[in-house]
Amino acid sequence: MKHNDYMRAAIEAAKHAEHTGGVAIGAVLVDENGEIVAAGGSVVGLAHDPTAHAEINAIRNASKRYESSDLYNLTLYSTLEPCHMCLSAAAWARIPRVYFGAYRKDVDESLFDILGDFSDEAEGGRMNLREKTHMKVQGGILENECAELLASYHDGPHHVEVLSPEPLT
């Protein structure tokens, strides 16, 4: 399999997440033999968990499968440029390669906006995983197809008014 094939698997995870009420963002982890070993979709609203991003869910699934937080021999594919939390989680899991489809700017220029010239591709090179091994981050794999998944993102109920909780007594 090639990069496009793995990204298509991430696209399927995104479609599954959307079909079940989540957001159309998907991720898969691939081992050194080319086998897809874990997948995840973005279910932040469904899970009432702000960390339930596609990449985090795929990392959680792989960690459970391997009973380890060290996922050094795996490669992460995500349909959207990872946010800072997800990129950091990949670094903490020691995932050395991250490939993504759409850039955040393809979906919404203000999405996870960072002042200055910031890119995951440059940031990954600064993340030291172990013994001078740096993360490789590359975007643009099936970029348009991945961006189309989120074309209607702003039309859905993804951002809701936060209600104040009942006071504690």
Coordinates of N, CA and C in Angstrom, one line a residue:
M1 N 0.8 -1.2 0.0 CA 0.0 0.0 0.0 C 0.9 1.3 0.0
K2 N 0.3 2.3 -0.5 CA 1.0 3.6 -0.6 C 0.3 4.7 0.3
H3 N 1.0 5.8 0.3 CA 0.4 6.9 1.1 C -1.1 7.2 0.8
N4 N -1.4 7.2 -0.5 CA -2.8 7.5 -0.9 C -3.8 6.4 -0.3
D5 N -3.3 5.1 -0.3 CA -4.2 4.1 0.2 C -4.4 4.2 1.7
Y6 N -3.4 4.6 2.4 CA -3.6 4.8 3.9 C -4.5 6.0 4.1
M7 N -4.3 7.1 3.3 CA -5.1 8.2 3.5 C -6.6 7.9 3.2
R8 N -6.8 7.1 2.2 CA -8.2 6.7 1.9 C -8.8 5.9 3.1
A9 N -8.0 5.1 3.8 CA -8.5 4.5 5.0 C -8.8 5.5 6.0
A10 N -8.0 6.5 6.2 CA -8.3 7.6 7.1 C -9.6 8.3 6.7
I11 N -9.8 8.5 5.4 CA -11.0 9.1 4.9 C -12.2 8.3 5.3
E12 N -12.1 6.9 5.2 CA -13.2 6.1 5.6 C -13.5 6.2 7.1
A13 N -12.5 6.3 7.9 CA -12.7 6.6 9.3 C -13.4 7.9 9.6
A14 N -13.1 8.9 8.8 CA -13.7 10.2 8.9 C -15.2 10.1 8.5
K15 N -15.5 9.4 7.4 CA -16.9 9.2 7.0 C -17.7 8.4 8.1
H16 N -17.0 7.4 8.7 CA -17.7 6.7 9.8 C -18.0 7.6 11.0
A17 N -17.0 8.4 11.3 CA -17.2 9.3 12.4 C -18.4 10.3 12.1
E18 N -18.4 10.8 10.9 CA -19.5 11.7 10.6 C -20.9 11.0 10.6
H19 N -20.9 9.8 10.1 CA -22.1 9.0 10.0 C -22.7 8.7 11.4
T20 N -21.8 8.5 12.4 CA -22.2 8.2 13.7 C -22.4 9.5 14.6
G21 N -22.4 10.7 14.0 CA -22.7 11.9 14.7 C -21.4 12.7 15.0
G22 N -20.3 12.3 14.7 CA -19.0 13.0 14.9 C -18.7 14.0 13.8
V23 N -17.5 14.5 13.8 CA -17.0 15.3 12.7 C -16.2 14.5 11.7
A24 N -16.3 14.9 10.5 CA -15.6 14.1 9.4 C -14.1 14.3 9.4
I25 N -13.5 13.8 10.4 CA -12.0 13.8 10.5 C -11.6 12.4 10.9
G26 N -10.7 11.8 10.2 CA -10.3 10.4 10.5 C -8.8 10.3 10.6
A27 N -8.4 9.2 11.2 CA -6.9 8.9 11.3 C -6.7 7.4 11.4
V28 N -5.6 7.0 10.9 CA -5.2 5.6 11.0 C -3.7 5.5 11.4
L29 N -3.4 4.4 12.0 CA -2.0 4.1 12.3 C -1.6 2.9 11.6
V30 N -0.4 2.9 11.0 CA 0.1 1.8 10.2 C 1.4 1.3 10.7
D31 N 1.6 0.0 10.8 CA 2.8 -0.6 11.3 C 3.9 -0.7 10.2
E32 N 5.1 -1.2 10.6 CA 6.2 -1.2 9.7 C 6.0 -2.2 8.5
N33 N 5.0 -3.1 8.7 CA 4.7 -4.1 7.6 C 3.6 -3.6 6.7
G34 N 3.1 -2.4 7.0 CA 2.1 -1.8 6.1 C 0.6 -2.2 6.5
E35 N 0.5 -2.8 7.7 CA -0.9 -3.1 8.2 C -1.5 -2.0 9.0
I36 N -2.7 -1.7 8.7 CA -3.4 -0.7 9.5 C -3.8 -1.3 10.8
V37 N -3.3 -0.8 11.9 CA -3.4 -1.4 13.2 C -4.4 -0.7 14.1
A38 N -4.8 0.5 13.8 CA -5.8 1.3 14.6 C -6.3 2.4 13.7
A39 N -7.6 2.8 14.1 CA -8.2 3.9 13.4 C -9.0 4.7 14.5
G40 N -9.3 5.9 14.1 CA -10.1 6.7 15.0 C -10.8 7.8 14.2
G41 N -11.9 8.3 14.8 CA -12.6 9.4 14.2 C -12.8 10.5 15.2
S42 N -13.2 11.7 14.8 CA -13.4 12.8 15.7 C -14.8 12.7 16.3
V43 N -14.9 12.5 17.6 CA -16.2 12.4 18.3 C -16.2 13.3 19.5
V44 N -15.7 14.4 19.4 CA -15.6 15.4 20.6 C -17.0 15.6 21.1
G45 N -17.9 16.0 20.3 CA -19.3 16.3 20.8 C -20.0 15.1 21.3
L46 N -19.9 14.0 20.6 CA -20.5 12.8 21.1 C -20.0 12.3 22.4
A47 N -18.7 12.4 22.6 CA -18.1 11.9 23.8 C -18.1 12.9 24.9
H48 N -18.4 14.2 24.6 CA -18.3 15.3 25.6 C -16.9 15.3 26.1
D49 N -16.0 15.1 25.2 CA -14.5 15.1 25.6 C -13.7 15.9 24.6
P50 N -13.2 17.0 25.0 CA -12.5 17.9 24.1 C -11.2 17.2 23.5
T51 N -10.8 16.1 24.1 CA -9.6 15.4 23.6 C -9.9 14.3 22.6
A52 N -11.2 14.1 22.3 CA -11.6 12.9 21.5 C -11.4 13.2 20.0
H53 N -10.2 13.7 19.6 CA -9.9 14.0 18.2 C -9.6 12.7 17.5
A54 N -9.6 12.6 16.2 CA -9.4 11.4 15.5 C -8.0 10.8 15.8
E55 N -7.0 11.7 15.8 CA -5.6 11.2 16.0 C -5.5 10.6 17.4
I56 N -6.0 11.3 18.4 CA -5.9 10.8 19.8 C -6.6 9.5 19.9
N57 N -7.8 9.4 19.3 CA -8.5 8.1 19.4 C -7.8 7.0 18.7
A58 N -7.1 7.2 17.6 CA -6.3 6.2 16.9 C -5.1 5.8 17.8
I59 N -4.5 6.8 18.4 CA -3.4 6.5 19.3 C -3.8 5.7 20.5
R60 N -5.0 6.1 21.1 CA -5.5 5.3 22.2 C -5.8 3.9 21.8
N61 N -6.4 3.7 20.6 CA -6.7 2.3 20.2 C -5.4 1.5 19.9
A62 N -4.4 2.1 19.3 CA -3.1 1.4 19.1 C -2.5 1.1 20.5
S63 N -2.5 2.0 21.4 CA -1.8 1.8 22.7 C -2.5 0.6 23.4
K64 N -3.8 0.6 23.3 CA -4.6 -0.6 23.9 C -4.2 -1.9 23.2
R65 N -4.1 -1.8 21.9 CA -3.8 -3.1 21.2 C -2.4 -3.6 21.6
Y66 N -1.5 -2.7 21.7 CA -0.1 -3.1 21.9 C 0.2 -3.1 23.4
E67 N -0.7 -2.6 24.2 CA -0.5 -2.5 25.7 C 0.8 -1.7 26.0
S68 N 0.9 -0.6 25.3 CA 2.1 0.2 25.4 C 1.8 1.6 24.9
S69 N 2.5 2.6 25.5 CA 2.3 4.0 25.1 C 3.4 4.3 24.1
D70 N 4.4 3.4 23.8 CA 5.4 3.6 22.9 C 5.1 3.0 21.5
L71 N 4.7 3.9 20.6 CA 4.3 3.5 19.3 C 5.3 3.8 18.2
Y72 N 6.6 3.7 18.6 CA 7.7 4.1 17.8 C 7.7 3.6 16.3
N73 N 7.3 2.4 16.1 CA 7.3 1.8 14.8 C 6.1 2.1 13.9
L74 N 5.2 3.0 14.4 CA 4.0 3.2 13.6 C 4.0 4.6 12.9
T75 N 3.2 4.7 11.9 CA 3.1 5.9 11.1 C 1.6 6.4 11.2
L76 N 1.4 7.7 11.5 CA 0.1 8.2 11.6 C -0.4 8.9 10.3
Y77 N -1.6 8.6 9.9 CA -2.2 9.3 8.7 C -3.5 10.0 9.2
S78 N -3.7 11.3 8.9 CA -4.8 12.0 9.4 C -5.4 12.8 8.2
T79 N -6.7 12.9 8.1 CA -7.3 13.6 7.0 C -7.1 15.1 7.2
L80 N -6.8 15.6 8.4 CA -6.6 17.1 8.6 C -5.3 17.3 9.3
E81 N -4.7 18.4 9.0 CA -3.5 18.8 9.7 C -3.7 18.7 11.2
P82 N -2.9 17.9 11.9 CA -3.2 17.8 13.4 C -3.1 19.1 14.1
C83 N -3.9 19.2 15.1 CA -3.8 20.4 16.0 C -2.6 20.2 16.9
H84 N -2.3 21.1 17.7 CA -1.1 21.1 18.6 C -1.2 19.9 19.6
M85 N -2.4 19.7 20.1 CA -2.6 18.6 21.1 C -2.3 17.3 20.4
C86 N -2.8 17.1 19.2 CA -2.6 15.8 18.5 C -1.2 15.6 18.1
L87 N -0.6 16.6 17.6 CA 0.8 16.5 17.2 C 1.7 16.2 18.5
S88 N 1.4 16.8 19.6 CA 2.1 16.6 20.8 C 1.9 15.1 21.3
A89 N 0.6 14.7 21.2 CA 0.3 13.3 21.6 C 1.1 12.3 20.7
A90 N 1.2 12.6 19.4 CA 2.0 11.7 18.6 C 3.5 11.7 19.0
A91 N 4.0 12.9 19.4 CA 5.4 12.9 19.9 C 5.5 12.2 21.2
W92 N 4.5 12.3 22.1 CA 4.6 11.6 23.4 C 4.5 10.1 23.2
A93 N 3.8 9.6 22.1 CA 3.7 8.2 21.8 C 4.9 7.8 20.9
R94 N 5.8 8.7 20.6 CA 7.0 8.5 19.9 C 6.8 8.0 18.4
I95 N 5.7 8.5 17.8 CA 5.4 8.2 16.5 C 6.3 9.1 15.6
P96 N 7.1 8.4 14.8 CA 8.1 9.2 14.0 C 7.7 9.8 12.7
R97 N 6.5 9.4 12.2 CA 6.1 9.9 10.9 C 4.6 10.2 11.0
V98 N 4.2 11.4 10.5 CA 2.8 11.9 10.5 C 2.6 12.5 9.1
Y99 N 1.6 11.9 8.5 CA 1.1 12.4 7.2 C -0.3 12.8 7.3
F100 N -0.6 14.0 6.6 CA -2.0 14.4 6.7 C -2.5 14.9 5.3
G101 N -3.8 15.0 5.2 CA -4.4 15.4 3.9 C -4.5 16.9 3.8
A102 N -5.6 17.4 4.3 CA -5.9 18.9 4.2 C -5.2 19.6 5.2
Y103 N -4.8 20.8 4.8 CA -4.2 21.8 5.8 C -5.3 22.5 6.5
R104 N -5.1 22.9 7.7 CA -6.2 23.6 8.4 C -6.7 24.8 7.6
K105 N -5.8 25.5 6.9 CA -6.3 26.7 6.1 C -7.2 26.3 5.0
D106 N -7.2 25.0 4.5 CA -8.1 24.5 3.5 C -9.5 24.5 4.0
V107 N -9.7 24.3 5.3 CA -11.0 24.2 6.0 C -11.5 25.6 6.5
D108 N -10.6 26.2 7.3 CA -10.9 27.5 8.0 C -9.6 28.1 8.4
E109 N -9.3 29.3 7.8 CA -8.0 29.9 8.1 C -7.8 30.3 9.6
S110 N -9.0 30.4 10.3 CA -8.8 30.7 11.8 C -8.8 29.4 12.6
L111 N -8.9 28.3 12.1 CA -8.9 27.0 12.8 C -7.5 26.8 13.5
F112 N -7.5 26.8 14.8 CA -6.3 26.7 15.6 C -5.3 27.7 15.2
D113 N -5.7 28.9 15.0 CA -4.8 30.0 14.5 C -3.7 30.2 15.4
I114 N -2.5 30.3 14.9 CA -1.3 30.6 15.7 C -0.7 31.8 15.1
L115 N -0.3 32.7 15.9 CA 0.4 33.9 15.4 C 1.7 33.6 14.9
G116 N 2.1 34.2 13.8 CA 3.4 34.0 13.2 C 3.3 32.9 12.1
D117 N 4.5 32.5 11.6 CA 4.6 31.5 10.6 C 4.8 30.1 11.2
F118 N 3.7 29.4 11.4 CA 3.7 28.1 12.1 C 3.2 27.0 11.2
S119 N 3.9 25.9 11.1 CA 3.4 24.8 10.4 C 3.7 23.5 11.1
D120 N 2.9 22.5 11.1 CA 3.2 21.2 11.7 C 4.4 20.6 11.1
E121 N 4.6 20.9 9.8 CA 5.7 20.3 9.1 C 7.0 20.8 9.6
A122 N 7.1 22.0 10.0 CA 8.3 22.6 10.6 C 8.4 22.2 12.0
E123 N 7.3 22.2 12.7 CA 7.3 21.9 14.2 C 7.7 20.4 14.4
G124 N 7.2 19.5 13.6 CA 7.6 18.1 13.7 C 9.1 17.9 13.7
G125 N 9.8 18.7 12.9 CA 11.3 18.6 12.9 C 12.0 19.0 14.1
R126 N 11.2 19.8 15.0 CA 11.8 20.2 16.2 C 11.5 19.3 17.4
M127 N 10.6 18.3 17.2 CA 10.2 17.4 18.2 C 11.2 16.2 18.3
N128 N 11.9 16.1 19.4 CA 12.9 15.0 19.5 C 12.2 13.8 20.2
L129 N 12.0 12.8 19.5 CA 11.3 11.6 20.0 C 12.2 10.7 20.9
R130 N 13.4 10.5 20.5 CA 14.3 9.7 21.3 C 15.7 9.7 20.5
E131 N 16.7 9.8 21.3 CA 18.0 9.7 20.8 C 18.2 10.4 19.4
K132 N 17.9 11.7 19.4 CA 18.1 12.5 18.2 C 17.3 12.1 17.0
T133 N 16.2 11.4 17.2 CA 15.2 11.1 16.1 C 14.1 12.1 16.1
H134 N 13.9 12.8 15.0 CA 12.9 13.8 15.0 C 11.7 13.3 14.2
M135 N 10.6 13.9 14.5 CA 9.3 13.6 13.8 C 9.3 14.2 12.4
K136 N 8.9 13.3 11.4 CA 8.7 13.8 10.1 C 7.2 14.1 9.9
V137 N 6.9 15.3 9.5 CA 5.5 15.7 9.2 C 5.3 16.2 7.8
Q138 N 4.4 15.6 7.1 CA 4.2 16.0 5.7 C 2.7 16.1 5.4
G139 N 2.3 17.1 4.8 CA 0.9 17.3 4.4 C 0.6 17.3 2.9
G140 N -0.7 17.4 2.6 CA -1.1 17.5 1.2 C -1.4 16.2 0.5
I141 N -1.5 15.1 1.2 CA -1.8 13.8 0.6 C -3.3 13.7 0.4
L142 N -3.8 13.6 -0.8 CA -5.2 13.7 -1.2 C -5.8 14.9 -0.5
E143 N -5.1 16.0 -0.6 CA -5.5 17.3 0.0 C -7.0 17.7 -0.3
N144 N -7.3 17.8 -1.5 CA -8.6 18.3 -1.9 C -9.7 17.3 -1.4
E145 N -9.5 16.0 -1.6 CA -10.5 15.0 -1.1 C -10.7 15.1 0.4
C146 N -9.6 15.3 1.1 CA -9.7 15.5 2.6 C -10.4 16.8 2.9
A147 N -10.1 17.9 2.2 CA -10.8 19.1 2.5 C -12.3 19.1 2.3
E148 N -12.6 18.4 1.2 CA -14.1 18.2 0.9 C -14.9 17.6 2.0
L149 N -14.2 16.7 2.8 CA -14.9 16.1 3.9 C -15.5 17.1 4.8
L150 N -14.8 18.2 5.0 CA -15.2 19.2 5.9 C -15.8 20.5 5.3
A151 N -16.2 20.3 4.0 CA -16.8 21.5 3.3 C -18.0 22.0 4.0
S152 N -18.8 21.2 4.6 CA -20.0 21.6 5.3 C -19.8 21.7 6.8
Y153 N -18.6 21.8 7.3 CA -18.3 21.8 8.7 C -19.1 22.9 9.4
H154 N -19.1 24.1 8.8 CA -19.7 25.3 9.5 C -21.2 25.2 9.4
D155 N -21.8 24.3 8.6 CA -23.2 24.2 8.5 C -23.8 23.4 9.7
G156 N -23.0 22.5 10.3 CA -23.5 21.6 11.3 C -23.5 22.2 12.7
P157 N -24.0 21.5 13.7 CA -24.1 22.0 15.1 C -22.8 21.6 15.9
H158 N -21.7 21.9 15.4 CA -20.4 21.5 16.0 C -20.0 22.5 17.2
H159 N -20.5 23.7 17.1 CA -20.2 24.6 18.2 C -21.5 25.0 18.8
V160 N -21.8 24.6 20.0 CA -23.0 25.0 20.7 C -22.8 25.9 21.8
E161 N -23.8 26.6 22.2 CA -23.7 27.5 23.3 C -23.5 26.7 24.6
V162 N -22.5 27.2 25.4 CA -22.2 26.5 26.6 C -23.1 27.0 27.7
L163 N -23.8 26.1 28.4 CA -24.7 26.4 29.5 C -23.9 26.4 30.8
S164 N -24.2 27.3 31.7 CA -23.6 27.3 33.0 C -24.1 26.1 33.8
P165 N -23.2 25.4 34.4 CA -23.6 24.3 35.2 C -24.4 24.7 36.5
E166 N -25.2 23.8 37.0 CA -25.9 24.1 38.2 C -24.9 24.4 39.3
P167 N -25.1 25.4 40.2 CA -24.2 25.7 41.3 C -24.0 24.5 42.2
L168 N -22.8 24.3 42.7 CA -22.6 23.2 43.7 C -23.1 23.6 45.0
T169 N -23.7 22.8 45.7 CA -24.2 23.1 47.1 C -23.5 22.3 48.1

